[in-house]
CSV table of C-alpha atoms in Angstrom, one decimal:
chain,number,residue,atom,x,y,z
A,1,MET,CA,-42.8,-17.7,11.0
A,2,SER,CA,-44.1,-17.4,14.6
A,3,PRO,CA,-47.8,-16.3,14.8
A,4,ASN,CA,-46.8,-13.5,17.1
A,5,ALA,CA,-43.8,-12.3,15.1
A,6,ASN,CA,-43.5,-8.7,14.0
A,7,THR,CA,-43.4,-8.6,10.2
A,8,THR,CA,-42.4,-4.9,9.9
A,9,PRO,CA,-38.6,-4.6,9.2
A,10,VAL,CA,-36.6,-3.0,12.0
A,11,ARG,CA,-35.3,0.4,10.7
A,12,ALA,CA,-31.7,0.6,12.0
A,13,MET,CA,-29.6,3.8,11.5
A,14,LEU,CA,-25.9,3.0,11.4
A,15,VAL,CA,-23.5,5.8,12.0
A,16,LEU,CA,-20.0,5.7,10.5
A,17,GLY,CA,-17.4,8.3,9.6
A,18,THR,CA,-14.0,6.7,9.9
A,19,ARG,CA,-12.3,3.8,8.2
A,20,PRO,CA,-12.4,1.5,11.3
A,21,GLU,CA,-16.1,2.2,11.7
A,22,ALA,CA,-16.8,1.3,8.1
A,23,ILE,CA,-14.8,-1.9,8.3
A,24,LYS,CA,-16.5,-3.1,11.5
A,25,LEU,CA,-20.0,-2.1,10.6
A,26,ALA,CA,-19.9,-3.3,7.0
A,27,PRO,CA,-20.8,-6.9,7.9
A,28,VAL,CA,-23.7,-5.7,10.0
A,29,VAL,CA,-24.9,-3.5,7.1
A,30,ARG,CA,-24.6,-6.3,4.6
A,31,ALA,CA,-26.4,-8.8,6.8
A,32,MET,CA,-29.2,-6.4,7.5
A,33,ALA,CA,-29.6,-5.5,3.8
A,34,ALA,CA,-29.9,-9.2,3.0
A,35,SER,CA,-32.5,-9.9,5.7
A,36,PRO,CA,-36.2,-9.2,5.4
A,37,HIS,CA,-36.3,-8.3,9.0
A,38,PHE,CA,-34.1,-5.2,8.9
A,39,GLU,CA,-33.8,-2.0,6.9
A,40,PRO,CA,-30.3,-0.4,7.3
A,41,LEU,CA,-30.0,3.4,7.0
A,42,VAL,CA,-26.3,4.3,6.8
A,43,VAL,CA,-25.2,7.8,7.7
A,44,SER,CA,-21.6,8.8,6.8
A,45,THR,CA,-20.3,11.6,8.9
A,46,GLY,CA,-17.4,12.1,6.6
A,47,GLN,CA,-14.4,12.3,8.9
A,48,HIS,CA,-12.4,10.1,6.6
A,49,ARG,CA,-14.2,11.1,3.4
A,50,GLU,CA,-11.4,10.5,1.0
A,51,MET,CA,-10.7,7.1,2.4
A,52,LEU,CA,-14.4,6.1,2.8
A,53,GLN,CA,-16.0,6.6,-0.6
A,54,GLN,CA,-14.2,3.9,-2.5
A,55,MET,CA,-14.0,1.6,0.4
A,56,LEU,CA,-17.7,1.6,1.1
A,57,GLU,CA,-18.3,0.5,-2.5
A,58,LEU,CA,-15.8,-2.3,-2.1
A,59,LEU,CA,-17.5,-3.4,1.1
A,60,GLN,CA,-20.9,-3.3,-0.5
A,61,VAL,CA,-22.1,-0.5,1.8
A,62,GLU,CA,-24.3,2.3,0.5
A,63,ALA,CA,-24.6,5.5,2.6
A,64,LYS,CA,-28.1,7.0,2.4
A,65,PHE,CA,-27.0,10.2,4.2
A,66,GLU,CA,-23.7,12.1,4.1
A,67,LEU,CA,-22.8,14.9,6.4
A,68,ASP,CA,-20.4,17.7,5.6
A,69,VAL,CA,-18.8,18.5,8.9
A,70,MET,CA,-15.1,18.4,8.3
A,71,ARG,CA,-12.9,21.5,8.4
A,72,GLU,CA,-9.1,21.7,8.1
A,73,ARG,CA,-7.4,21.3,11.5
A,74,GLN,CA,-10.8,21.5,13.1
A,75,GLU,CA,-10.9,21.6,16.9
A,76,LEU,CA,-12.5,18.6,18.5
A,77,SER,CA,-15.1,20.6,20.3
A,78,LYS,CA,-16.3,22.2,17.0
A,79,LEU,CA,-16.4,18.8,15.2
A,80,THR,CA,-18.4,17.4,18.1
A,81,ALA,CA,-20.9,20.2,17.9
A,82,ARG,CA,-21.4,19.9,14.2
A,83,LEU,CA,-21.9,16.1,14.4
A,84,VAL,CA,-24.5,16.3,17.2
A,85,GLU,CA,-26.4,18.8,15.2
A,86,GLY,CA,-26.2,17.0,11.9
A,87,LEU,CA,-26.9,13.6,13.2
A,88,GLY,CA,-29.7,14.9,15.4
A,89,GLU,CA,-31.4,16.3,12.3
A,90,VAL,CA,-31.2,12.9,10.5
A,91,VAL,CA,-32.5,11.0,13.6
A,92,HIS,CA,-35.4,13.5,14.0
A,93,ALA,CA,-36.4,13.2,10.3
A,94,GLU,CA,-36.1,9.4,9.9
A,95,ARG,CA,-37.3,8.2,13.3
A,96,PRO,CA,-35.4,4.9,13.2
A,97,ASP,CA,-36.2,2.1,15.6
A,98,LEU,CA,-32.6,2.1,16.8
A,99,VAL,CA,-29.2,3.8,16.2
A,100,VAL,CA,-26.1,1.6,15.9
A,101,VAL,CA,-22.7,3.0,16.7
A,102,GLN,CA,-19.4,1.3,16.7
A,103,GLY,CA,-16.3,1.7,18.9
A,104,ASP,CA,-15.1,4.9,20.4
A,105,THR,CA,-14.8,7.6,17.7
A,106,THR,CA,-16.3,11.1,18.0
A,107,SER,CA,-18.9,10.0,15.4
A,108,ALA,CA,-19.9,7.1,17.6
A,109,LEU,CA,-20.3,9.3,20.7
A,110,THR,CA,-22.3,12.0,18.9
A,111,GLY,CA,-24.4,9.4,17.2
A,112,ALA,CA,-25.3,8.0,20.6
A,113,LEU,CA,-26.0,11.5,21.9
A,114,ALA,CA,-28.2,12.4,19.0
A,115,ALA,CA,-30.2,9.2,19.4
A,116,PHE,CA,-30.5,9.8,23.2
A,117,TYR,CA,-31.8,13.3,22.6
A,118,GLU,CA,-34.5,11.9,20.3
A,119,HIS,CA,-35.4,9.0,22.6
A,120,VAL,CA,-34.2,6.4,20.2
A,121,PRO,CA,-32.4,3.4,21.7
A,122,VAL,CA,-28.7,2.8,20.9
A,123,ALA,CA,-26.8,-0.4,20.1
A,124,HIS,CA,-23.1,-0.2,20.7
A,125,VAL,CA,-20.9,-2.6,18.7
A,126,GLU,CA,-17.5,-3.3,20.2
A,127,ALA,CA,-18.6,-2.2,23.6
A,128,GLY,CA,-16.7,-2.4,26.9
A,129,LEU,CA,-13.1,-1.7,25.8
A,130,ARG,CA,-11.2,0.1,28.5
A,131,THR,CA,-7.6,1.2,29.2
A,132,GLY,CA,-8.4,2.5,32.7
A,133,VAL,CA,-6.7,5.8,31.8
A,134,LEU,CA,-9.3,8.5,31.0
A,135,ASP,CA,-7.2,10.5,28.5
A,136,ASN,CA,-5.3,7.6,26.9
A,137,PRO,CA,-6.2,7.0,24.2
A,138,PHE,CA,-7.6,10.5,23.7
A,139,PRO,CA,-10.5,11.1,23.3
A,140,GLU,CA,-11.5,7.5,22.7
A,141,GLU,CA,-11.4,6.3,26.3
A,142,LEU,CA,-13.9,8.9,27.4
A,143,ASN,CA,-16.0,8.4,24.3
A,144,ARG,CA,-16.6,4.7,25.0
A,145,ARG,CA,-17.3,5.3,28.6
A,146,LEU,CA,-19.9,7.8,27.8
A,147,ILE,CA,-21.5,5.6,25.1
A,148,GLY,CA,-21.6,2.9,27.8
A,149,ARG,CA,-24.0,5.1,29.9
A,150,ILE,CA,-26.3,5.7,26.9
A,151,ALA,CA,-26.6,2.4,25.1
A,152,ARG,CA,-29.4,-0.2,25.5
A,153,TRP,CA,-27.5,-3.0,23.7
A,154,HIS,CA,-23.8,-3.5,24.5
A,155,PHE,CA,-22.3,-5.9,22.1
A,156,ALA,CA,-18.9,-6.8,23.7
A,157,PRO,CA,-16.2,-8.5,21.7
A,158,THR,CA,-14.8,-10.5,24.6
A,159,PRO,CA,-15.8,-11.6,28.2
A,160,ARG,CA,-13.3,-9.1,29.6
A,161,ALA,CA,-15.0,-6.3,27.8
A,162,ALA,CA,-18.4,-7.5,29.1
A,163,GLY,CA,-16.9,-7.6,32.6
A,164,HIS,CA,-15.9,-3.9,32.4
A,165,LEU,CA,-19.5,-3.0,31.6
A,166,THR,CA,-21.1,-5.0,34.4
A,167,ALA,CA,-18.5,-3.6,36.8
A,168,GLU,CA,-19.6,-0.1,35.8
A,169,GLY,CA,-23.3,-1.0,36.6
A,170,VAL,CA,-24.6,-2.0,33.2
A,171,PRO,CA,-27.3,-4.7,33.7
A,172,GLU,CA,-26.1,-8.1,32.6
A,173,ALA,CA,-29.3,-8.5,30.6
A,174,GLU,CA,-28.1,-5.7,28.3
A,175,VAL,CA,-24.6,-7.0,27.7
A,176,PHE,CA,-23.9,-9.7,25.0
A,177,VAL,CA,-20.5,-11.3,24.2
A,178,THR,CA,-20.4,-11.6,20.4
A,179,GLY,CA,-16.8,-11.6,19.2
A,180,ASN,CA,-15.6,-8.7,17.1
A,181,THR,CA,-17.1,-7.9,13.7
A,182,VAL,CA,-13.7,-6.9,12.3
A,183,ILE,CA,-12.9,-10.7,12.1
A,184,ASP,CA,-16.2,-11.2,10.2
A,185,ASN,CA,-15.2,-8.6,7.6
A,186,LEU,CA,-11.5,-9.6,7.3
A,187,LEU,CA,-12.5,-13.2,6.5
A,188,TRP,CA,-15.1,-12.0,4.0
A,189,VAL,CA,-12.6,-9.8,2.2
A,190,LEU,CA,-10.0,-12.5,2.0
A,191,GLU,CA,-12.5,-14.9,0.7
A,192,GLN,CA,-13.2,-12.5,-2.2
A,193,GLY,CA,-9.6,-12.7,-3.2
A,194,ALA,CA,-9.5,-9.0,-3.7
A,195,GLY,CA,-6.6,-6.6,-2.9
A,196,ARG,CA,-3.0,-6.2,-3.8
A,197,ASP,CA,-0.1,-6.9,-1.4
A,198,HIS,CA,2.1,-3.7,-1.4
A,199,PHE,CA,5.4,-5.5,-0.4
A,200,GLU,CA,7.9,-5.8,-3.2
A,201,SER,CA,10.8,-7.7,-1.6
A,202,ASN,CA,11.9,-11.2,-2.3
A,203,GLY,CA,13.6,-12.9,0.6
A,204,ARG,CA,13.6,-9.9,3.0
A,205,ARG,CA,11.4,-9.8,6.1
A,206,ARG,CA,8.3,-7.8,5.6
A,207,VAL,CA,7.3,-5.3,8.3
A,208,LEU,CA,4.0,-3.4,8.1
A,209,VAL,CA,3.9,-0.1,10.1
A,210,THR,CA,0.9,2.1,10.9
A,211,LEU,CA,1.2,5.2,13.1
A,212,HIS,CA,-1.4,7.9,13.6
A,213,ARG,CA,-2.6,8.3,17.2
A,214,ARG,CA,-3.0,11.8,18.6
A,215,GLU,CA,-1.1,11.0,21.8
A,216,ASN,CA,1.9,9.8,19.8
A,217,GLN,CA,2.1,12.8,17.5
A,218,GLY,CA,4.9,15.3,17.7
A,219,ASP,CA,8.3,14.5,19.4
A,220,LYS,CA,7.2,10.9,20.2
A,221,MET,CA,6.4,10.1,16.6
A,222,ARG,CA,9.6,11.7,15.3
A,223,ALA,CA,11.6,9.5,17.7
A,224,MET,CA,9.7,6.4,16.6
A,225,GLY,CA,10.5,7.4,13.0
A,226,LYS,CA,14.2,7.3,13.9
A,227,ALA,CA,13.8,3.9,15.4
A,228,LEU,CA,12.0,2.6,12.2
A,229,ARG,CA,14.9,4.0,10.1
A,230,ARG,CA,17.4,2.1,12.3
A,231,LEU,CA,15.3,-1.0,11.8
A,232,ALA,CA,15.4,-0.6,8.1
A,233,ASP,CA,19.2,-0.2,8.2
A,234,ARG,CA,19.5,-3.9,9.0
A,235,GLY,CA,19.4,-4.6,5.3
A,236,ASP,CA,17.3,-7.7,5.5
A,237,VAL,CA,13.9,-6.1,6.0
A,238,GLU,CA,11.4,-4.1,3.9
A,239,LEU,CA,9.1,-1.7,5.8
A,240,VAL,CA,5.8,-0.6,4.3
A,241,LEU,CA,4.2,2.4,5.8
A,242,PRO,CA,0.7,3.5,4.6
A,243,LEU,CA,1.0,7.2,5.6
A,244,HIS,CA,-2.0,8.7,7.4
A,245,LYS,CA,-3.5,11.8,5.9
A,246,SER,CA,-3.0,13.8,9.1
A,247,PRO,CA,-0.7,16.7,8.5
A,248,ALA,CA,0.8,16.2,12.0
A,249,VAL,CA,1.6,12.6,11.2
A,250,ARG,CA,3.3,13.5,7.9
A,251,GLU,CA,5.2,16.4,9.5
A,252,ALA,CA,6.6,14.0,12.1
A,253,LEU,CA,7.4,10.9,9.9
A,254,LEU,CA,8.4,12.1,6.4
A,255,PRO,CA,11.6,13.9,7.5
A,256,GLU,CA,12.8,10.8,9.3
A,257,LEU,CA,11.8,8.1,6.8
A,258,SER,CA,11.9,9.6,3.3
A,259,GLY,CA,14.6,8.4,1.0
A,260,HIS,CA,15.5,5.1,2.6
A,261,THR,CA,15.6,2.3,0.1
A,262,ALA,CA,14.2,-0.3,2.5
A,263,ILE,CA,11.2,1.9,3.5
A,264,ARG,CA,8.2,2.1,1.2
A,265,ILE,CA,5.9,5.0,2.1
A,266,VAL,CA,2.6,4.7,0.4
A,267,GLU,CA,-0.6,6.7,0.5
A,268,PRO,CA,-3.3,5.2,2.8
A,269,LEU,CA,-4.4,1.8,1.3
A,270,ASP,CA,-8.0,0.9,0.7
A,271,TYR,CA,-9.2,-1.8,3.0
A,272,VAL,CA,-8.9,-4.7,0.6
A,273,ASP,CA,-5.3,-3.7,-0.3
A,274,PHE,CA,-4.5,-3.2,3.3
A,275,SER,CA,-5.9,-6.7,4.2
A,276,ALA,CA,-3.8,-8.3,1.4
A,277,THR,CA,-0.7,-6.4,2.7
A,278,LEU,CA,-1.4,-7.5,6.2
A,279,ALA,CA,-1.7,-11.1,5.0
A,280,GLY,CA,1.6,-10.8,3.2
A,281,CYS,CA,3.7,-9.3,6.1
A,282,ASP,CA,5.8,-11.1,8.7
A,283,LEU,CA,5.6,-8.5,11.5
A,284,VAL,CA,3.3,-5.6,12.4
A,285,LEU,CA,4.3,-2.4,14.3
A,286,THR,CA,1.3,-0.3,15.0
A,287,ASP,CA,-0.5,2.1,17.3
A,288,SER,CA,-3.8,1.2,15.8
A,289,GLY,CA,-6.5,-0.6,17.8
A,290,GLY,CA,-8.2,-2.7,15.0
A,291,ILE,CA,-5.0,-4.2,13.7
A,292,GLN,CA,-4.4,-5.7,17.2
A,293,GLU,CA,-7.6,-7.7,16.4
A,294,GLU,CA,-6.9,-8.6,12.8
A,295,ALA,CA,-3.2,-9.6,13.0
A,296,PRO,CA,-3.8,-12.7,15.3
A,297,THR,CA,-6.3,-14.1,12.8
A,298,LEU,CA,-3.6,-14.2,10.2
A,299,GLY,CA,-0.8,-15.3,12.5
A,300,LYS,CA,1.1,-12.0,12.4
A,301,PRO,CA,2.9,-11.0,15.6
A,302,ALA,CA,2.0,-7.4,16.5
A,303,LEU,CA,4.1,-4.9,18.5
A,304,VAL,CA,1.8,-2.2,19.9
A,305,LEU,CA,3.5,1.2,19.9
A,306,ARG,CA,1.4,2.6,22.7
A,307,THR,CA,1.7,2.9,26.5
A,308,THR,CA,-1.8,1.5,27.0
A,309,THR,CA,-4.1,-0.8,25.2
A,310,GLU,CA,-7.9,-1.5,25.5
A,311,ARG,CA,-7.3,-4.9,23.9
A,312,PRO,CA,-5.2,-6.7,26.5
A,313,GLU,CA,-6.6,-10.0,25.4
A,314,ALA,CA,-4.1,-10.1,22.5
A,315,VAL,CA,-1.3,-9.4,24.8
A,316,GLU,CA,-2.4,-12.1,27.3
A,317,ALA,CA,-2.8,-14.6,24.5
A,318,GLY,CA,0.7,-13.9,23.4
A,319,ALA,CA,-0.3,-12.6,19.9
A,320,ALA,CA,0.7,-9.0,20.7
A,321,GLN,CA,3.3,-7.2,22.8
A,322,LEU,CA,2.7,-3.8,24.3
A,323,VAL,CA,6.1,-2.1,23.9
A,324,GLY,CA,5.4,1.6,24.5
A,325,THR,CA,6.8,4.5,22.6
A,326,GLU,CA,10.5,4.6,23.6
A,327,PRO,CA,12.6,4.2,20.4
A,328,HIS,CA,15.2,1.8,21.9
A,329,VAL,CA,12.5,-0.5,23.3
A,330,ILE,CA,10.6,-0.6,20.0
A,331,LEU,CA,13.8,-1.4,18.1
A,332,ASP,CA,14.9,-4.1,20.6
A,333,ALA,CA,11.5,-5.8,20.5
A,334,ALA,CA,11.4,-5.8,16.7
A,335,MET,CA,15.0,-7.1,16.4
A,336,ARG,CA,14.2,-9.9,18.8
A,337,LEU,CA,11.3,-11.2,16.8
A,338,LEU,CA,13.2,-10.9,13.5
A,339,ASP,CA,16.2,-12.8,15.0
A,340,ASP,CA,14.6,-15.3,17.4
A,341,ASP,CA,12.6,-17.9,15.5
A,342,ASP,CA,11.2,-19.5,18.7
A,343,ALA,CA,9.9,-16.1,20.0
A,344,TYR,CA,8.4,-15.4,16.6
A,345,ARG,CA,6.7,-18.7,16.3
A,346,ARG,CA,5.1,-18.4,19.8
A,347,MET,CA,3.5,-15.2,18.9
A,348,ALA,CA,2.5,-16.3,15.4
A,349,ARG,CA,0.7,-19.4,16.8
A,350,ALA,CA,-1.0,-17.7,19.7
A,351,GLY,CA,-4.4,-17.6,18.1
A,352,ASN,CA,-7.1,-14.9,18.1
A,353,PRO,CA,-9.1,-14.1,21.3
A,354,PHE,CA,-11.4,-11.7,19.5
A,355,GLY,CA,-13.8,-13.9,17.6
A,356,ASP,CA,-14.7,-16.7,15.2
A,357,GLY,CA,-16.3,-14.7,12.4
A,358,HIS,CA,-19.9,-15.0,13.6
A,359,ALA,CA,-20.2,-11.8,15.6
A,360,THR,CA,-22.6,-10.2,13.1
A,361,ALA,CA,-25.0,-13.1,13.2
A,362,ARG,CA,-25.1,-13.0,17.0
A,363,ILE,CA,-25.8,-9.2,16.9
A,364,LEU,CA,-28.7,-9.6,14.5
A,365,ALA,CA,-30.2,-12.5,16.3
A,366,GLN,CA,-30.3,-10.5,19.6
A,367,LEU,CA,-31.9,-7.5,17.9
A,368,ALA,CA,-34.4,-9.6,16.1
A,369,GLU,CA,-35.4,-11.3,19.4
A,370,ASP,CA,-35.8,-8.0,21.2
A,371,PHE,CA,-37.8,-6.4,18.4
A,372,GLY,CA,-40.0,-9.4,18.1
A,373,VAL,CA,-39.1,-10.4,14.5
A,374,ASP,CA,-38.2,-13.9,13.3
A,375,ALA,CA,-34.4,-14.2,13.1
A,376,ASP,CA,-32.7,-16.0,10.2
A,377,PRO,CA,-30.8,-19.1,11.4
A,378,VAL,CA,-27.6,-18.0,13.2
A,379,PRO,CA,-24.9,-19.7,15.3
A,380,ALA,CA,-25.7,-20.0,19.0
A,381,PRO,CA,-24.5,-16.9,20.8
A,382,ALA,CA,-21.4,-17.2,22.9
A,383,PRO,CA,-22.1,-17.8,26.6
A,384,LEU,CA,-22.0,-14.6,28.7
A,385,ALA,CA,-19.0,-14.9,31.0
A,386,VAL,CA,-18.3,-11.7,32.9
A,387,PRO,CA,-15.2,-11.9,35.1
A,388,GLN,CA,-14.2,-8.9,37.2
A,389,PRO,CA,-11.8,-6.8,35.2
A,390,GLU,CA,-8.2,-6.5,36.4
A,391,GLY,CA,-6.7,-3.2,37.4
A,392,PRO,CA,-5.3,-0.6,34.9
A,393,GLU,CA,-1.8,-2.1,35.3
A,394,SER,CA,-2.9,-4.9,32.9
A,395,TYR,CA,-3.3,-2.3,30.1
A,396,SER,CA,-0.3,-0.1,30.5
A,397,THR,CA,3.5,-0.2,30.1
A,398,ALA,CA,3.7,2.4,32.9
């Protein structure tokens, strides 16, 4: 140990409330809990309470604080107000050395705000993602931009994301390219050998579908449901759709997809089952953000059912295709990959631009250095390359 090293553990409050936040912060929590230099304090805001409880146990994450803020069909403004108040009370009482937030959810934004109001520095995991369109995705694009004005540590998953931040005026000394912690966690889960693949077919092509985004709900999602039914009509595919709990999602998709023998609608899968199902599929159709990062690691081509993406690296690498929300375009793109072996292989072999599984180690090493504690041995951080971001046309089908 260095003679000038701080021997007091760094108390880090980690805020999570949704399934993606839990997945991407779990490796950080586990690493902090295993280190003598950190004391993790996990706060669950409870937005995805039913999905979270069992998953946190599986991921070896223990929430010290749980908030009760959810109400049925709650307006976003009321949720935001409740979260700022509840998280502010925890920060005020615990006085952590820093608050860690992940991504672009309402819990991430309100966690950053609550810390700012209490003069506690913020570390932002998965910083710098941008679509260039303020309300798409809604409200995530605004959330991450606002967190970018608050945070002290910006842990960017890729050089492009780092470039967005420096272009917005964030000092280069506060931006760190780490890779994405979702890769760390996916590799950890698969190494455990846990989880059950929910596909049942033998010989049919396996298509995993996830749909939930606010901007896709309503008529757009109903139309996408019709396209999925036509895809299932091929007769040589099996679709598995873990159905989101949102009433708006269920109202849009169930009338279109129920009763088809080639479509398996299941309740939301826990993370280990979802990882096993992702590993077992041939093709992914999704409007999720995180799956765009996970699928390339496993060599699964992903069709992104959105008009914008804050993860253009996957598209540029050839591992994902941004197809938009028009039913005929979605259907044509899926048919092509199922029928054209060369096109499929090109996407499957594109590789993953989002990391090597060591993002967590890089994050902890930087925090340990800045708080003056001796870090455990870690891989050398990736070099900070900060190209100027391209225009919004790179992220949009428009």
